[in-house]
Amino acid sequence: MESREAGVERLYPKIWGRMSARYYYLIQLRKQLERVVELFVKNSPHQLLADYGCGNKPYEPLFGPFVEQYIGLDLAINSKADVVVDPKGIIDMPDESVGFVLSTQVLEHVEDPTSYLKEACRILQKDGKLILSTHGYWMFHPDPTDFWRWTSTGLQKIVKEAGFEIVYFEGILARSSMGLQLFQDGLLFKFPKVLRPLWSMLLQPFIIFFDKIAGNKSRREDACTFILVAKKL
């Protein structure tokens, strides 16, 4: 949806700014997406990318320079969409027409995630790749709906069952740091707006510290957000 934060705010949040409560999280999400670009997009022969549930295309600056065409897919109410997705989730595109499908923080909002993933698989070319991020732990955030959270194994299971082989899987914010993120958010909206950045600035260094000492294995198993790359079989 267009209500998502502008790309520059999501990509480069400021600790004292409007996105202060998401400061560390958004930086880690950007870094993971940059790593995916480096590993899977930068030198790929696939040059057409479809942002499935594009909102205001906040991550186009990361992916756009490395593909020939960046296409936004979304519901008709989103004026920034290049291709319309109908209310049943059907994309107005032919089979095997794109090299990449990008899905960032969308899967938790769709009513039928299985159909969503199968439609992504349908429009991908052979050996094309799905780049997806979605939540393990996170606060309720309807945009306009919010249906799902996944365990690491549950997310991998539903993606594989839609016709994919997972070739990359990582987590952002391990259990202890995510616990602090939820604690921060649990009290955040009880403060007047003017005090919320100050509360976030107090908690963010602790979130950073506990995430730094977490192991990569535990983060892949138990995280606030998972990022995966999956190849169409």
mmCIF file of N, CA and C in Angstrom, residues 23-109:
data_model
loop_
_atom_site.group_PDB
_atom_site.id
_atom_site.type_symbol
_atom_site.label_atom_id
_atom_site.label_comp_id
_atom_site.label_asym_id
_atom_site.label_seq_id
_atom_site.Cartn_x
_atom_site.Cartn_y
_atom_site.Cartn_z
ATOM 1 N N TYR A 23 14.874 2.020 13.971
ATOM 2 C CA TYR A 23 16.199 2.421 13.500
ATOM 3 C C TYR A 23 17.084 1.219 13.186
ATOM 4 N N TYR A 24 17.385 0.398 14.179
ATOM 5 C CA TYR A 24 18.319 -0.714 13.980
ATOM 6 C C TYR A 24 17.720 -1.769 13.062
ATOM 7 N N TYR A 25 16.446 -2.065 13.249
ATOM 8 C CA TYR A 25 15.781 -3.078 12.440
ATOM 9 C C TYR A 25 15.847 -2.734 10.956
ATOM 10 N N LEU A 26 15.506 -1.495 10.600
ATOM 11 C CA LEU A 26 15.499 -1.106 9.196
ATOM 12 C C LEU A 26 16.893 -1.126 8.587
ATOM 13 N N ILE A 27 17.898 -0.784 9.369
ATOM 14 C CA ILE A 27 19.274 -0.850 8.875
ATOM 15 C C ILE A 27 19.661 -2.295 8.571
ATOM 16 N N GLN A 28 19.304 -3.219 9.472
ATOM 17 C CA GLN A 28 19.630 -4.627 9.250
ATOM 18 C C GLN A 28 18.866 -5.202 8.069
ATOM 19 N N LEU A 29 17.621 -4.779 7.898
ATOM 20 C CA LEU A 29 16.840 -5.233 6.748
ATOM 21 C C LEU A 29 17.482 -4.748 5.449
ATOM 22 N N ARG A 30 17.889 -3.489 5.420
ATOM 23 C CA ARG A 30 18.555 -2.962 4.224
ATOM 24 C C ARG A 30 19.844 -3.717 3.935
ATOM 25 N N LYS A 31 20.633 -3.982 4.967
ATOM 26 C CA LYS A 31 21.906 -4.684 4.764
ATOM 27 C C LYS A 31 21.681 -6.092 4.225
ATOM 28 N N GLN A 32 20.653 -6.768 4.713
ATOM 29 C CA GLN A 32 20.364 -8.106 4.197
ATOM 30 C C GLN A 32 19.928 -8.054 2.741
ATOM 31 N N LEU A 33 19.105 -7.061 2.393
ATOM 32 C CA LEU A 33 18.682 -6.929 1.008
ATOM 33 C C LEU A 33 19.859 -6.557 0.097
ATOM 34 N N GLU A 34 20.763 -5.736 0.597
ATOM 35 C CA GLU A 34 21.967 -5.408 -0.172
ATOM 36 C C GLU A 34 22.808 -6.657 -0.408
ATOM 37 N N ARG A 35 22.875 -7.516 0.583
ATOM 38 C CA ARG A 35 23.632 -8.770 0.425
ATOM 39 C C ARG A 35 22.969 -9.670 -0.620
ATOM 40 N N VAL A 36 21.653 -9.721 -0.606
ATOM 41 C CA VAL A 36 20.928 -10.503 -1.601
ATOM 42 C C VAL A 36 21.181 -9.952 -3.005
ATOM 43 N N VAL A 37 21.165 -8.640 -3.141
ATOM 44 C CA VAL A 37 21.473 -8.017 -4.433
ATOM 45 C C VAL A 37 22.856 -8.445 -4.907
ATOM 46 N N GLU A 38 23.828 -8.387 -4.009
ATOM 47 C CA GLU A 38 25.212 -8.726 -4.363
ATOM 48 C C GLU A 38 25.336 -10.190 -4.772
ATOM 49 N N LEU A 39 24.646 -11.079 -4.063
ATOM 50 C CA LEU A 39 24.788 -12.514 -4.298
ATOM 51 C C LEU A 39 23.955 -13.023 -5.465
ATOM 52 N N PHE A 40 22.767 -12.460 -5.674
ATOM 53 C CA PHE A 40 21.818 -13.080 -6.602
ATOM 54 C C PHE A 40 21.327 -12.186 -7.744
ATOM 55 N N VAL A 41 21.455 -10.880 -7.620
ATOM 56 C CA VAL A 41 20.863 -9.989 -8.616
ATOM 57 C C VAL A 41 21.906 -9.320 -9.497
ATOM 58 N N LYS A 42 22.974 -8.880 -8.889
ATOM 59 C CA LYS A 42 23.941 -8.004 -9.560
ATOM 60 C C LYS A 42 24.456 -8.563 -10.873
ATOM 61 N N ASN A 43 24.784 -9.836 -10.918
ATOM 62 C CA ASN A 43 25.357 -10.422 -12.130
ATOM 63 C C ASN A 43 24.461 -11.492 -12.744
ATOM 64 N N SER A 44 23.172 -11.375 -12.503
ATOM 65 C CA SER A 44 22.233 -12.375 -13.005
ATOM 66 C C SER A 44 21.828 -12.078 -14.445
ATOM 67 N N PRO A 45 21.574 -13.111 -15.233
ATOM 68 C CA PRO A 45 21.051 -12.896 -16.585
ATOM 69 C C PRO A 45 19.585 -12.457 -16.577
ATOM 70 N N HIS A 46 18.900 -12.705 -15.471
ATOM 71 C CA HIS A 46 17.501 -12.281 -15.360
ATOM 72 C C HIS A 46 17.460 -10.769 -15.133
ATOM 73 N N GLN A 47 16.719 -10.051 -15.960
ATOM 74 C CA GLN A 47 16.782 -8.592 -15.903
ATOM 75 C C GLN A 47 15.429 -7.898 -15.755
ATOM 76 N N LEU A 48 14.373 -8.669 -15.435
ATOM 77 C CA LEU A 48 13.059 -8.076 -15.186
ATOM 78 C C LEU A 48 12.632 -8.462 -13.774
ATOM 79 N N LEU A 49 12.382 -7.452 -12.940
ATOM 80 C CA LEU A 49 12.014 -7.690 -11.545
ATOM 81 C C LEU A 49 10.614 -7.159 -11.286
ATOM 82 N N ALA A 50 9.781 -7.974 -10.632
ATOM 83 C CA ALA A 50 8.431 -7.577 -10.253
ATOM 84 C C ALA A 50 8.348 -7.458 -8.734
ATOM 85 N N ASP A 51 8.020 -6.270 -8.258
ATOM 86 C CA ASP A 51 7.848 -5.998 -6.826
ATOM 87 C C ASP A 51 6.383 -6.271 -6.500
ATOM 88 N N TYR A 52 6.131 -7.420 -5.866
ATOM 89 C CA TYR A 52 4.788 -7.979 -5.683
ATOM 90 C C TYR A 52 4.190 -7.464 -4.369
ATOM 91 N N GLY A 53 3.289 -6.463 -4.483
ATOM 92 C CA GLY A 53 2.786 -5.753 -3.306
ATOM 93 C C GLY A 53 3.690 -4.567 -3.044
ATOM 94 N N CYS A 54 3.900 -3.766 -4.094
ATOM 95 C CA CYS A 54 5.017 -2.817 -4.123
ATOM 96 C C CYS A 54 4.855 -1.608 -3.206
ATOM 97 N N GLY A 55 3.610 -1.271 -2.790
ATOM 98 C CA GLY A 55 3.445 -0.047 -2.007
ATOM 99 C C GLY A 55 4.016 1.139 -2.762
ATOM 100 N N ASN A 56 4.879 1.906 -2.113
ATOM 101 C CA ASN A 56 5.526 3.030 -2.801
ATOM 102 C C ASN A 56 6.934 2.677 -3.289
ATOM 103 N N LYS A 57 7.188 1.376 -3.473
ATOM 104 C CA LYS A 57 8.459 0.875 -4.015
ATOM 105 C C LYS A 57 9.662 1.350 -3.183
ATOM 106 N N PRO A 58 9.657 1.107 -1.878
ATOM 107 C CA PRO A 58 10.737 1.653 -1.042
ATOM 108 C C PRO A 58 12.109 1.063 -1.333
ATOM 109 N N TYR A 59 12.163 -0.144 -1.929
ATOM 110 C CA TYR A 59 13.462 -0.773 -2.151
ATOM 111 C C TYR A 59 13.915 -0.723 -3.610
ATOM 112 N N GLU A 60 13.215 0.037 -4.426
ATOM 113 C CA GLU A 60 13.649 0.200 -5.808
ATOM 114 C C GLU A 60 15.069 0.768 -5.912
ATOM 115 N N PRO A 61 15.498 1.693 -5.037
ATOM 116 C CA PRO A 61 16.887 2.190 -5.137
ATOM 117 C C PRO A 61 17.940 1.102 -4.957
ATOM 118 N N LEU A 62 17.619 0.025 -4.256
ATOM 119 C CA LEU A 62 18.587 -1.062 -4.061
ATOM 120 C C LEU A 62 18.648 -1.988 -5.266
ATOM 121 N N PHE A 63 17.496 -2.300 -5.839
ATOM 122 C CA PHE A 63 17.428 -3.296 -6.896
ATOM 123 C C PHE A 63 17.424 -2.691 -8.298
ATOM 124 N N GLY A 64 16.828 -1.519 -8.432
ATOM 125 C CA GLY A 64 16.645 -0.909 -9.740
ATOM 126 C C GLY A 64 17.899 -0.774 -10.573
ATOM 127 N N PRO A 65 19.044 -0.370 -9.988
ATOM 128 C CA PRO A 65 20.255 -0.188 -10.807
ATOM 129 C C PRO A 65 20.803 -1.477 -11.420
ATOM 130 N N PHE A 66 20.323 -2.640 -10.942
ATOM 131 C CA PHE A 66 20.913 -3.908 -11.389
ATOM 132 C C PHE A 66 19.958 -4.746 -12.236
ATOM 133 N N VAL A 67 18.815 -4.168 -12.608
ATOM 134 C CA VAL A 67 17.901 -4.842 -13.525
ATOM 135 C C VAL A 67 17.517 -3.860 -14.628
ATOM 136 N N GLU A 68 17.079 -4.404 -15.753
ATOM 137 C CA GLU A 68 16.678 -3.543 -16.864
ATOM 138 C C GLU A 68 15.330 -2.882 -16.599
ATOM 139 N N GLN A 69 14.448 -3.596 -15.890
ATOM 140 C CA GLN A 69 13.118 -3.056 -15.631
ATOM 141 C C GLN A 69 12.640 -3.485 -14.253
ATOM 142 N N TYR A 70 12.106 -2.535 -13.516
ATOM 143 C CA TYR A 70 11.571 -2.750 -12.174
ATOM 144 C C TYR A 70 10.077 -2.445 -12.238
ATOM 145 N N ILE A 71 9.233 -3.466 -12.048
ATOM 146 C CA ILE A 71 7.788 -3.325 -12.212
ATOM 147 C C ILE A 71 7.102 -3.473 -10.858
ATOM 148 N N GLY A 72 6.228 -2.540 -10.525
ATOM 149 C CA GLY A 72 5.467 -2.613 -9.287
ATOM 150 C C GLY A 72 4.129 -3.292 -9.504
ATOM 151 N N LEU A 73 3.827 -4.316 -8.696
ATOM 152 C CA LEU A 73 2.548 -5.021 -8.755
ATOM 153 C C LEU A 73 1.770 -4.726 -7.475
ATOM 154 N N ASP A 74 0.517 -4.313 -7.612
ATOM 155 C CA ASP A 74 -0.281 -4.047 -6.418
ATOM 156 C C ASP A 74 -1.751 -3.929 -6.806
ATOM 157 N N LEU A 75 -2.590 -3.771 -5.789
ATOM 158 C CA LEU A 75 -4.015 -3.597 -6.005
ATOM 159 C C LEU A 75 -4.278 -2.285 -6.740
ATOM 160 N N ALA A 76 -5.440 -2.201 -7.356
ATOM 161 C CA ALA A 76 -5.769 -1.052 -8.193
ATOM 162 C C ALA A 76 -5.776 0.262 -7.419
ATOM 163 N N ILE A 77 -5.992 0.214 -6.116
ATOM 164 C CA ILE A 77 -6.034 1.451 -5.328
ATOM 165 C C ILE A 77 -4.662 2.103 -5.192
ATOM 166 N N ASN A 78 -3.595 1.366 -5.530
ATOM 167 C CA ASN A 78 -2.239 1.928 -5.461
ATOM 168 C C ASN A 78 -1.879 2.561 -6.800
ATOM 169 N N SER A 79 -1.827 3.869 -6.838
ATOM 170 C CA SER A 79 -1.536 4.579 -8.084
ATOM 171 C C SER A 79 -0.112 4.365 -8.566
ATOM 172 N N LYS A 80 0.773 3.854 -7.704
ATOM 173 C CA LYS A 80 2.162 3.622 -8.099
ATOM 174 C C LYS A 80 2.365 2.250 -8.748
ATOM 175 N N ALA A 81 1.330 1.431 -8.764
ATOM 176 C CA ALA A 81 1.451 0.102 -9.362
ATOM 177 C C ALA A 81 1.506 0.202 -10.880
ATOM 178 N N ASP A 82 2.436 -0.540 -11.472
ATOM 179 C CA ASP A 82 2.538 -0.613 -12.933
ATOM 180 C C ASP A 82 1.635 -1.709 -13.492
ATOM 181 N N VAL A 83 1.414 -2.748 -12.689
ATOM 182 C CA VAL A 83 0.558 -3.870 -13.073
ATOM 183 C C VAL A 83 -0.421 -4.118 -11.929
ATOM 184 N N VAL A 84 -1.686 -4.295 -12.277
ATOM 185 C CA VAL A 84 -2.722 -4.455 -11.255
ATOM 186 C C VAL A 84 -2.862 -5.926 -10.848
ATOM 187 N N VAL A 85 -2.976 -6.124 -9.544
ATOM 188 C CA VAL A 85 -3.307 -7.430 -8.973
ATOM 189 C C VAL A 85 -4.777 -7.379 -8.588
ATOM 190 N N ASP A 86 -5.580 -8.324 -9.073
ATOM 191 C CA ASP A 86 -7.013 -8.245 -8.778
ATOM 192 C C ASP A 86 -7.284 -8.670 -7.336
ATOM 193 N N PRO A 87 -8.483 -8.411 -6.807
ATOM 194 C CA PRO A 87 -8.768 -8.713 -5.396
ATOM 195 C C PRO A 87 -8.574 -10.166 -5.009
ATOM 196 N N LYS A 88 -8.616 -11.081 -5.985
ATOM 197 C CA LYS A 88 -8.379 -12.496 -5.703
ATOM 198 C C LYS A 88 -6.896 -12.853 -5.748
ATOM 199 N N GLY A 89 -6.032 -11.863 -6.049
ATOM 200 C CA GLY A 89 -4.595 -12.088 -6.051
ATOM 201 C C GLY A 89 -4.014 -12.478 -7.388
ATOM 202 N N ILE A 90 -4.791 -12.445 -8.461
ATOM 203 C CA ILE A 90 -4.306 -12.824 -9.782
ATOM 204 C C ILE A 90 -3.570 -11.645 -10.413
ATOM 205 N N ILE A 91 -2.353 -11.904 -10.898
ATOM 206 C CA ILE A 91 -1.522 -10.873 -11.524
ATOM 207 C C ILE A 91 -1.793 -10.838 -13.020
ATOM 208 N N ASP A 92 -1.986 -9.667 -13.550
ATOM 209 C CA ASP A 92 -2.251 -9.505 -14.975
ATOM 210 C C ASP A 92 -0.945 -9.546 -15.766
ATOM 211 N N MET A 93 -0.302 -10.729 -15.722
ATOM 212 C CA MET A 93 0.948 -10.959 -16.449
ATOM 213 C C MET A 93 0.977 -12.408 -16.916
ATOM 214 N N PRO A 94 1.648 -12.694 -18.043
ATOM 215 C CA PRO A 94 1.714 -14.074 -18.531
ATOM 216 C C PRO A 94 2.647 -14.948 -17.690
ATOM 217 N N ASP A 95 2.530 -16.245 -17.876
ATOM 218 C CA ASP A 95 3.404 -17.201 -17.206
ATOM 219 C C ASP A 95 4.867 -16.941 -17.595
ATOM 220 N N GLU A 96 5.759 -17.205 -16.651
ATOM 221 C CA GLU A 96 7.208 -17.185 -16.879
ATOM 222 C C GLU A 96 7.655 -15.904 -17.582
ATOM 223 N N SER A 97 7.244 -14.766 -17.031
ATOM 224 C CA SER A 97 7.534 -13.488 -17.686
ATOM 225 C C SER A 97 8.544 -12.617 -16.960
ATOM 226 N N VAL A 98 8.963 -13.004 -15.735
ATOM 227 C CA VAL A 98 9.930 -12.180 -15.000
ATOM 228 C C VAL A 98 11.041 -13.056 -14.428
ATOM 229 N N GLY A 99 12.173 -12.427 -14.169
ATOM 230 C CA GLY A 99 13.316 -13.149 -13.612
ATOM 231 C C GLY A 99 13.355 -13.141 -12.099
ATOM 232 N N PHE A 100 12.820 -12.076 -11.497
ATOM 233 C CA PHE A 100 12.785 -11.963 -10.037
ATOM 234 C C PHE A 100 11.404 -11.506 -9.584
ATOM 235 N N VAL A 101 10.958 -12.054 -8.476
ATOM 236 C CA VAL A 101 9.806 -11.509 -7.747
ATOM 237 C C VAL A 101 10.321 -11.060 -6.395
ATOM 238 N N LEU A 102 10.112 -9.793 -6.089
ATOM 239 C CA LEU A 102 10.508 -9.217 -4.805
ATOM 240 C C LEU A 102 9.268 -9.029 -3.951
ATOM 241 N N SER A 103 9.315 -9.527 -2.723
ATOM 242 C CA SER A 103 8.182 -9.401 -1.797
ATOM 243 C C SER A 103 8.727 -9.029 -0.428
ATOM 244 N N THR A 104 8.582 -7.751 -0.042
ATOM 245 C CA THR A 104 9.128 -7.280 1.229
ATOM 246 C C THR A 104 8.007 -6.879 2.176
ATOM 247 N N GLN A 105 7.874 -7.615 3.273
ATOM 248 C CA GLN A 105 6.879 -7.345 4.314
ATOM 249 C C GLN A 105 5.468 -7.279 3.725
ATOM 250 N N VAL A 106 5.155 -8.245 2.876
ATOM 251 C CA VAL A 106 3.830 -8.318 2.268
ATOM 252 C C VAL A 106 3.097 -9.590 2.680
ATOM 253 N N LEU A 107 3.807 -10.709 2.769
ATOM 254 C CA LEU A 107 3.159 -12.006 2.944
ATOM 255 C C LEU A 107 2.261 -12.052 4.180
ATOM 256 N N GLU A 108 2.660 -11.356 5.242
ATOM 257 C CA GLU A 108 1.832 -11.377 6.455
ATOM 258 C C GLU A 108 0.504 -10.654 6.275
ATOM 259 N N HIS A 109 0.394 -9.843 5.214
ATOM 260 C CA HIS A 109 -0.813 -9.043 4.992
ATOM 261 C C HIS A 109 -1.800 -9.681 4.023
#
